[in-house]
GROMACS .gro file of C-alpha atoms in nm:
model
   70
    1MET     CA    1  -0.818   3.338 -11.297
    2ALA     CA    2  -0.703   3.537 -10.993
    3ASP     CA    3  -0.842   3.450 -10.647
    4ASP     CA    4  -1.036   3.779 -10.630
    5GLU     CA    5  -1.212   3.701 -10.959
    6ARG     CA    6  -1.353   3.361 -10.860
    7PRO     CA    7  -1.724   3.344 -10.774
    8GLY     CA    8  -1.776   3.345 -10.399
    9SER     CA    9  -1.443   3.517 -10.337
   10SER     CA   10  -1.395   3.788 -10.076
   11ILE     CA   11  -1.516   4.041 -10.335
   12GLY     CA   12  -1.849   3.871 -10.399
   13LEU     CA   13  -2.066   3.988 -10.688
   14CYS     CA   14  -1.836   4.278 -10.775
   15ALA     CA   15  -1.579   4.029 -10.907
   16THR     CA   16  -1.799   3.959 -11.209
   17CYS     CA   17  -2.012   4.275 -11.230
   18ALA     CA   18  -2.019   4.479 -11.552
   19PHE     CA   19  -2.025   4.804 -11.350
   20ALA     CA   20  -1.733   4.733 -11.114
   21ARG     CA   21  -1.403   4.904 -11.191
   22ARG     CA   22  -1.072   4.837 -11.016
   23VAL     CA   23  -0.906   5.155 -10.884
   24THR     CA   24  -0.548   5.156 -10.754
   25SER     CA   25  -0.443   5.441 -10.525
   26ALA     CA   26  -0.104   5.612 -10.522
   27ARG     CA   27  -0.017   5.390 -10.225
   28ARG     CA   28  -0.103   5.080 -10.432
   29SER     CA   29  -0.423   5.001 -10.237
   30VAL     CA   30  -0.691   4.848 -10.459
   31PHE     CA   31  -1.059   4.945 -10.441
   32LEU     CA   32  -1.364   4.856 -10.647
   33LEU     CA   33  -1.566   5.148 -10.781
   34CYS     CA   34  -1.936   5.088 -10.848
   35GLY     CA   35  -2.027   5.246 -11.182
   36ARG     CA   36  -2.395   5.247 -11.085
   37SER     CA   37  -2.314   5.508 -10.819
   38ARG     CA   38  -2.261   5.770 -11.092
   39THR     CA   39  -2.629   5.776 -11.186
   40ASP     CA   40  -2.802   5.636 -10.876
   41GLN     CA   41  -2.722   5.760 -10.525
   42GLY     CA   42  -2.863   5.436 -10.383
   43TYR     CA   43  -2.539   5.259 -10.475
   44PRO     CA   44  -2.226   5.331 -10.272
   45LYS     CA   45  -1.929   5.455 -10.472
   46TYR     CA   46  -1.699   5.207 -10.296
   47PRO     CA   47  -1.915   4.926 -10.151
   48ARG     CA   48  -1.813   4.721  -9.849
   49LEU     CA   49  -1.695   4.383  -9.965
   50PRO     CA   50  -1.806   4.116 -10.012
   51VAL     CA   51  -2.123   4.222 -10.189
   52VAL     CA   52  -2.359   3.923 -10.178
   53ARG     CA   53  -2.678   4.092 -10.301
   54CYS     CA   54  -2.716   4.381 -10.540
   55PRO     CA   55  -3.030   4.478 -10.735
   56GLY     CA   56  -2.813   4.646 -11.002
   57TYR     CA   57  -2.582   4.351 -11.062
   58GLU     CA   58  -2.521   4.257 -11.424
   59ARG     CA   59  -2.270   3.989 -11.509
   60ARG     CA   60  -1.978   4.098 -11.726
   61ALA     CA   61  -1.997   3.938 -12.069
   62ASP     CA   62  -1.638   3.813 -12.045
   63SER     CA   63  -1.662   3.675 -11.689
   64GLY     CA   64  -1.807   3.337 -11.780
   65ALA     CA   65  -1.901   3.286 -11.417
   66ALA     CA   66  -2.252   3.255 -11.283
   67PRO     CA   67  -2.348   3.478 -10.989
   68PRO     CA   68  -2.355   3.311 -10.647
   69LYS     CA   69  -2.690   3.157 -10.553
   70ASP     CA   70  -2.893   3.297 -10.262
   0.00000   0.00000   0.00000
């Protein structure tokens, strides 16, 4: 498992969220796109990381990791 995919990493909840998508720019910068932003303007398209609380968080089925506790 990569460092950015471990619970509590610098990415936070996005590392294991079903709606997060990794986007790589032409300059090889990596961003996380919030899929919830497509249907709900209350979610930022590219959230500031780490995300530690998110009402729309749903754990990816393949992540196997529990979300961080409050």
